[in-house]
């Protein structure tokens, strides 16, 4: 999906998507945390919001396309 984005999306959107991918992989392979613990962090609101930055950039990109 990110490869497709490189063709169709601005560099800032691609960079945010790559950050989400890297952070997800790092979290998955992090030592000392189980999947359940990560789930509890996210559900409790104290965990990281992986998609916040990406969604904000994607929203701006969408606005740019809809105002043309």
PDB file of N, CA and C in Angstrom:
ATOM      1  N   UNK A   1       0.820  -1.195   0.000  1.00  0.00           N
ATOM      2  CA  UNK A   1       0.000   0.000   0.000  1.00  0.00           C
ATOM      3  C   UNK A   1       0.863   1.258   0.000  1.00  0.00           C
ATOM      4  N   UNK A   2       1.948   1.223   0.748  1.00  0.00           N
ATOM      5  CA  UNK A   2       2.807   2.403   0.798  1.00  0.00           C
ATOM      6  C   UNK A   2       3.455   2.640  -0.563  1.00  0.00           C
ATOM      7  N   UNK A   3       3.778   1.581  -1.272  1.00  0.00           N
ATOM      8  CA  UNK A   3       4.349   1.734  -2.609  1.00  0.00           C
ATOM      9  C   UNK A   3       3.364   2.443  -3.534  1.00  0.00           C
ATOM     10  N   UNK A   4       2.104   2.119  -3.437  1.00  0.00           N
ATOM     11  CA  UNK A   4       1.082   2.808  -4.230  1.00  0.00           C
ATOM     12  C   UNK A   4       0.991   4.276  -3.832  1.00  0.00           C
ATOM     13  N   UNK A   5       1.105   4.522  -2.527  1.00  0.00           N
ATOM     14  CA  UNK A   5       1.026   5.890  -2.044  1.00  0.00           C
ATOM     15  C   UNK A   5       2.181   6.728  -2.581  1.00  0.00           C
ATOM     16  N   UNK A   6       3.348   6.116  -2.755  1.00  0.00           N
ATOM     17  CA  UNK A   6       4.501   6.852  -3.279  1.00  0.00           C
ATOM     18  C   UNK A   6       4.216   7.420  -4.667  1.00  0.00           C
ATOM     19  N   UNK A   7       3.355   6.760  -5.415  1.00  0.00           N
ATOM     20  CA  UNK A   7       3.006   7.216  -6.759  1.00  0.00           C
ATOM     21  C   UNK A   7       1.899   8.270  -6.706  1.00  0.00           C
ATOM     22  N   UNK A   8       0.958   8.111  -5.782  1.00  0.00           N
ATOM     23  CA  UNK A   8      -0.250   8.933  -5.809  1.00  0.00           C
ATOM     24  C   UNK A   8      -0.316  10.040  -4.760  1.00  0.00           C
ATOM     25  N   UNK A   9       0.501   9.954  -3.718  1.00  0.00           N
ATOM     26  CA  UNK A   9       0.340  10.885  -2.601  1.00  0.00           C
ATOM     27  C   UNK A   9       1.549  11.794  -2.440  1.00  0.00           C
ATOM     28  N   UNK A  10       1.349  12.930  -1.783  1.00  0.00           N
ATOM     29  CA  UNK A  10       2.458  13.838  -1.502  1.00  0.00           C
ATOM     30  C   UNK A  10       3.473  13.191  -0.551  1.00  0.00           C
ATOM     31  N   UNK A  11       4.716  13.648  -0.583  1.00  0.00           N
ATOM     32  CA  UNK A  11       5.762  13.069   0.267  1.00  0.00           C
ATOM     33  C   UNK A  11       5.424  13.067   1.761  1.00  0.00           C
ATOM     34  N   UNK A  12       4.732  14.087   2.244  1.00  0.00           N
ATOM     35  CA  UNK A  12       4.390  14.150   3.663  1.00  0.00           C
ATOM     36  C   UNK A  12       3.449  13.009   4.060  1.00  0.00           C
ATOM     37  N   UNK A  13       2.500  12.672   3.222  1.00  0.00           N
ATOM     38  CA  UNK A  13       1.582  11.569   3.496  1.00  0.00           C
ATOM     39  C   UNK A  13       2.332  10.248   3.505  1.00  0.00           C
ATOM     40  N   UNK A  14       3.224  10.062   2.547  1.00  0.00           N
ATOM     41  CA  UNK A  14       4.029   8.836   2.473  1.00  0.00           C
ATOM     42  C   UNK A  14       4.906   8.712   3.717  1.00  0.00           C
ATOM     43  N   UNK A  15       5.526   9.807   4.129  1.00  0.00           N
ATOM     44  CA  UNK A  15       6.388   9.779   5.312  1.00  0.00           C
ATOM     45  C   UNK A  15       5.603   9.377   6.559  1.00  0.00           C
ATOM     46  N   UNK A  16       4.394   9.877   6.693  1.00  0.00           N
ATOM     47  CA  UNK A  16       3.557   9.506   7.844  1.00  0.00           C
ATOM     48  C   UNK A  16       3.176   8.029   7.794  1.00  0.00           C
ATOM     49  N   UNK A  17       2.857   7.531   6.615  1.00  0.00           N
ATOM     50  CA  UNK A  17       2.522   6.114   6.477  1.00  0.00           C
ATOM     51  C   UNK A  17       3.719   5.241   6.817  1.00  0.00           C
ATOM     52  N   UNK A  18       4.911   5.653   6.383  1.00  0.00           N
ATOM     53  CA  UNK A  18       6.118   4.892   6.704  1.00  0.00           C
ATOM     54  C   UNK A  18       6.386   4.898   8.205  1.00  0.00           C
ATOM     55  N   UNK A  19       6.120   6.029   8.855  1.00  0.00           N
ATOM     56  CA  UNK A  19       6.299   6.115  10.312  1.00  0.00           C
ATOM     57  C   UNK A  19       5.348   5.160  11.027  1.00  0.00           C
ATOM     58  N   UNK A  20       4.099   5.098  10.574  1.00  0.00           N
ATOM     59  CA  UNK A  20       3.134   4.168  11.168  1.00  0.00           C
ATOM     60  C   UNK A  20       3.633   2.737  11.010  1.00  0.00           C
ATOM     61  N   UNK A  21       4.142   2.405   9.830  1.00  0.00           N
ATOM     62  CA  UNK A  21       4.643   1.059   9.578  1.00  0.00           C
ATOM     63  C   UNK A  21       5.821   0.743  10.500  1.00  0.00           C
ATOM     64  N   UNK A  22       6.794   1.657  10.590  1.00  0.00           N
ATOM     65  CA  UNK A  22       7.968   1.420  11.445  1.00  0.00           C
ATOM     66  C   UNK A  22       7.573   1.282  12.906  1.00  0.00           C
ATOM     67  N   UNK A  23       6.704   2.155  13.379  1.00  0.00           N
ATOM     68  CA  UNK A  23       6.276   2.121  14.781  1.00  0.00           C
ATOM     69  C   UNK A  23       5.529   0.838  15.097  1.00  0.00           C
ATOM     70  N   UNK A  24       4.699   0.389  14.172  1.00  0.00           N
ATOM     71  CA  UNK A  24       3.960  -0.858  14.362  1.00  0.00           C
ATOM     72  C   UNK A  24       4.920  -2.037  14.468  1.00  0.00           C
ATOM     73  N   UNK A  25       5.893  -2.081  13.585  1.00  0.00           N
ATOM     74  CA  UNK A  25       6.865  -3.183  13.608  1.00  0.00           C
ATOM     75  C   UNK A  25       7.688  -3.134  14.888  1.00  0.00           C
ATOM     76  N   UNK A  26       8.137  -1.944  15.289  1.00  0.00           N
ATOM     77  CA  UNK A  26       8.904  -1.809  16.531  1.00  0.00           C
ATOM     78  C   UNK A  26       8.087  -2.252  17.737  1.00  0.00           C
ATOM     79  N   UNK A  27       6.823  -1.874  17.779  1.00  0.00           N
ATOM     80  CA  UNK A  27       5.962  -2.259  18.899  1.00  0.00           C
ATOM     81  C   UNK A  27       5.749  -3.766  18.927  1.00  0.00           C
ATOM     82  N   UNK A  28       5.600  -4.361  17.768  1.00  0.00           N
ATOM     83  CA  UNK A  28       5.365  -5.803  17.687  1.00  0.00           C
ATOM     84  C   UNK A  28       6.568  -6.582  18.208  1.00  0.00           C
ATOM     85  N   UNK A  29       7.774  -6.101  17.900  1.00  0.00           N
ATOM     86  CA  UNK A  29       8.973  -6.820  18.301  1.00  0.00           C
ATOM     87  C   UNK A  29       9.591  -6.313  19.602  1.00  0.00           C
ATOM     88  N   UNK A  30       8.951  -5.381  20.272  1.00  0.00           N
ATOM     89  CA  UNK A  30       9.487  -4.851  21.526  1.00  0.00           C
ATOM     90  C   UNK A  30       9.531  -5.934  22.591  1.00  0.00           C
ATOM     91  N   UNK A  31      10.617  -5.918  23.346  1.00  0.00           N
ATOM     92  CA  UNK A  31      10.759  -6.902  24.424  1.00  0.00           C
ATOM     93  C   UNK A  31       9.988  -6.441  25.658  1.00  0.00           C
ATOM     94  N   UNK A  32       9.487  -7.395  26.396  1.00  0.00           N
ATOM     95  CA  UNK A  32       8.857  -7.090  27.665  1.00  0.00           C
ATOM     96  C   UNK A  32       7.382  -6.747  27.597  1.00  0.00           C
ATOM     97  N   UNK A  33       6.796  -6.683  26.445  1.00  0.00           N
ATOM     98  CA  UNK A  33       5.365  -6.382  26.323  1.00  0.00           C
ATOM     99  C   UNK A  33       4.692  -7.487  25.515  1.00  0.00           C
ATOM    100  N   UNK A  34       3.556  -7.895  26.001  1.00  0.00           N
ATOM    101  CA  UNK A  34       2.770  -8.868  25.253  1.00  0.00           C
ATOM    102  C   UNK A  34       1.768  -8.121  24.376  1.00  0.00           C
ATOM    103  N   UNK A  35       1.194  -8.814  23.442  1.00  0.00           N
ATOM    104  CA  UNK A  35       0.165  -8.215  22.597  1.00  0.00           C
ATOM    105  C   UNK A  35      -0.988  -7.723  23.463  1.00  0.00           C
ATOM    106  N   UNK A  36      -1.337  -8.482  24.472  1.00  0.00           N
ATOM    107  CA  UNK A  36      -2.423  -8.088  25.378  1.00  0.00           C
ATOM    108  C   UNK A  36      -2.097  -6.774  26.082  1.00  0.00           C
ATOM    109  N   UNK A  37      -0.829  -6.613  26.525  1.00  0.00           N
ATOM    110  CA  UNK A  37      -0.429  -5.373  27.195  1.00  0.00           C
ATOM    111  C   UNK A  37      -0.521  -4.175  26.250  1.00  0.00           C
ATOM    112  N   UNK A  38      -0.082  -4.345  25.003  1.00  0.00           N
ATOM    113  CA  UNK A  38      -0.216  -3.268  24.028  1.00  0.00           C
ATOM    114  C   UNK A  38      -1.684  -2.934  23.793  1.00  0.00           C
ATOM    115  N   UNK A  39      -2.503  -3.951  23.687  1.00  0.00           N
ATOM    116  CA  UNK A  39      -3.939  -3.745  23.481  1.00  0.00           C
ATOM    117  C   UNK A  39      -4.529  -2.948  24.639  1.00  0.00           C
ATOM    118  N   UNK A  40      -4.163  -3.303  25.857  1.00  0.00           N
ATOM    119  CA  UNK A  40      -4.676  -2.604  27.029  1.00  0.00           C
ATOM    120  C   UNK A  40      -4.220  -1.146  27.058  1.00  0.00           C
ATOM    121  N   UNK A  41      -2.970  -0.883  26.654  1.00  0.00           N
ATOM    122  CA  UNK A  41      -2.485   0.498  26.593  1.00  0.00           C
ATOM    123  C   UNK A  41      -3.298   1.332  25.609  1.00  0.00           C
ATOM    124  N   UNK A  42      -3.529   0.778  24.450  1.00  0.00           N
ATOM    125  CA  UNK A  42      -4.275   1.506  23.423  1.00  0.00           C
ATOM    126  C   UNK A  42      -5.719   1.701  23.852  1.00  0.00           C
ATOM    127  N   UNK A  43      -6.349   0.654  24.373  1.00  0.00           N
ATOM    128  CA  UNK A  43      -7.750   0.757  24.794  1.00  0.00           C
ATOM    129  C   UNK A  43      -7.919   1.728  25.953  1.00  0.00           C
ATOM    130  N   UNK A  44      -6.912   1.793  26.826  1.00  0.00           N
ATOM    131  CA  UNK A  44      -6.987   2.678  27.979  1.00  0.00           C
ATOM    132  C   UNK A  44      -6.703   4.136  27.665  1.00  0.00           C
ATOM    133  N   UNK A  45      -6.273   4.400  26.443  1.00  0.00           N
ATOM    134  CA  UNK A  45      -6.000   5.774  26.049  1.00  0.00           C
ATOM    135  C   UNK A  45      -4.612   6.251  26.428  1.00  0.00           C
ATOM    136  N   UNK A  46      -3.842   5.435  27.134  1.00  0.00           N
ATOM    137  CA  UNK A  46      -2.498   5.862  27.523  1.00  0.00           C
ATOM    138  C   UNK A  46      -1.438   5.368  26.551  1.00  0.00           C
ATOM    139  N   UNK A  47      -1.851   4.609  25.576  1.00  0.00           N
ATOM    140  CA  UNK A  47      -0.906   4.097  24.584  1.00  0.00           C
ATOM    141  C   UNK A  47      -0.698   5.082  23.462  1.00  0.00           C
ATOM    142  N   UNK A  48       0.091   4.688  22.502  1.00  0.00           N
ATOM    143  CA  UNK A  48       0.370   5.557  21.366  1.00  0.00           C
ATOM    144  C   UNK A  48      -0.767   5.482  20.356  1.00  0.00           C
ATOM    145  N   UNK A  49      -1.042   6.598  19.749  1.00  0.00           N
ATOM    146  CA  UNK A  49      -2.060   6.649  18.701  1.00  0.00           C
ATOM    147  C   UNK A  49      -1.325   6.637  17.371  1.00  0.00           C
ATOM    148  N   UNK A  50      -1.165   5.457  16.811  1.00  0.00           N
ATOM    149  CA  UNK A  50      -0.350   5.281  15.620  1.00  0.00           C
ATOM    150  C   UNK A  50      -0.858   6.038  14.404  1.00  0.00           C
ATOM    151  N   UNK A  51      -2.139   6.194  14.301  1.00  0.00           N
ATOM    152  CA  UNK A  51      -2.698   6.763  13.074  1.00  0.00           C
ATOM    153  C   UNK A  51      -3.047   8.247  13.166  1.00  0.00           C
ATOM    154  N   UNK A  52      -2.831   8.885  14.307  1.00  0.00           N
ATOM    155  CA  UNK A  52      -3.239  10.283  14.461  1.00  0.00           C
ATOM    156  C   UNK A  52      -2.544  11.191  13.442  1.00  0.00           C
ATOM    157  N   UNK A  53      -1.226  11.162  13.394  1.00  0.00           N
ATOM    158  CA  UNK A  53      -0.495  12.017  12.461  1.00  0.00           C
ATOM    159  C   UNK A  53      -0.831  11.708  11.019  1.00  0.00           C
ATOM    160  N   UNK A  54      -0.914  10.422  10.703  1.00  0.00           N
ATOM    161  CA  UNK A  54      -1.245  10.021   9.336  1.00  0.00           C
ATOM    162  C   UNK A  54      -2.638  10.496   8.949  1.00  0.00           C
ATOM    163  N   UNK A  55      -3.594  10.345   9.838  1.00  0.00           N
ATOM    164  CA  UNK A  55      -4.961  10.743   9.501  1.00  0.00           C
ATOM    165  C   UNK A  55      -5.072  12.253   9.298  1.00  0.00           C
ATOM    166  N   UNK A  56      -4.313  13.032  10.071  1.00  0.00           N
ATOM    167  CA  UNK A  56      -4.348  14.487   9.899  1.00  0.00           C
ATOM    168  C   UNK A  56      -3.767  14.888   8.543  1.00  0.00           C
ATOM    169  N   UNK A  57      -2.644  14.275   8.164  1.00  0.00           N
ATOM    170  CA  UNK A  57      -2.034  14.578   6.872  1.00  0.00           C
ATOM    171  C   UNK A  57      -2.932  14.110   5.731  1.00  0.00           C
ATOM    172  N   UNK A  58      -3.521  12.936   5.868  1.00  0.00           N
ATOM    173  CA  UNK A  58      -4.408  12.418   4.827  1.00  0.00           C
ATOM    174  C   UNK A  58      -5.650  13.294   4.680  1.00  0.00           C
ATOM    175  N   UNK A  59      -6.145  13.811   5.797  1.00  0.00           N
ATOM    176  CA  UNK A  59      -7.309  14.702   5.743  1.00  0.00           C
ATOM    177  C   UNK A  59      -6.968  15.972   4.972  1.00  0.00           C
ATOM    178  N   UNK A  60      -5.789  16.542   5.214  1.00  0.00           N
ATOM    179  CA  UNK A  60      -5.358  17.733   4.479  1.00  0.00           C
ATOM    180  C   UNK A  60      -5.207  17.437   2.991  1.00  0.00           C
ATOM    181  N   UNK A  61      -4.667  16.260   2.673  1.00  0.00           N
ATOM    182  CA  UNK A  61      -4.535  15.863   1.267  1.00  0.00           C
ATOM    183  C   UNK A  61      -5.910  15.754   0.616  1.00  0.00           C
ATOM    184  N   UNK A  62      -6.848  15.172   1.307  1.00  0.00           N
ATOM    185  CA  UNK A  62      -8.209  15.034   0.782  1.00  0.00           C
ATOM    186  C   UNK A  62      -8.848  16.400   0.566  1.00  0.00           C
ATOM    187  N   UNK A  63      -8.641  17.321   1.505  1.00  0.00           N
ATOM    188  CA  UNK A  63      -9.183  18.676   1.346  1.00  0.00           C
ATOM    189  C   UNK A  63      -8.617  19.341   0.097  1.00  0.00           C
ATOM    190  N   UNK A  64      -7.324  19.123  -0.155  1.00  0.00           N
ATOM    191  CA  UNK A  64      -6.693  19.728  -1.332  1.00  0.00           C
ATOM    192  C   UNK A  64      -7.329  19.196  -2.611  1.00  0.00           C
ATOM    193  N   UNK A  65      -7.673  17.920  -2.636  1.00  0.00           N
ATOM    194  CA  UNK A  65      -8.284  17.333  -3.830  1.00  0.00           C
ATOM    195  C   UNK A  65      -9.731  17.745  -3.997  1.00  0.00           C
ATOM    196  N   UNK A  66     -10.435  17.961  -2.912  1.00  0.00           N
ATOM    197  CA  UNK A  66     -11.860  18.291  -3.021  1.00  0.00           C
ATOM    198  C   UNK A  66     -12.076  19.761  -3.314  1.00  0.00           C
ATOM    199  N   UNK A  67     -11.063  20.611  -3.135  1.00  0.00           N
ATOM    200  CA  UNK A  67     -11.241  22.037  -3.430  1.00  0.00           C
ATOM    201  C   UNK A  67     -10.782  22.399  -4.830  1.00  0.00           C
ATOM    202  N   UNK A  68     -10.321  21.425  -5.597  1.00  0.00           N
ATOM    203  CA  UNK A  68      -9.866  21.709  -6.965  1.00  0.00           C
ATOM    204  C   UNK A  68     -11.009  21.994  -7.890  1.00  0.00           C
TER     205      UNK A  68
END
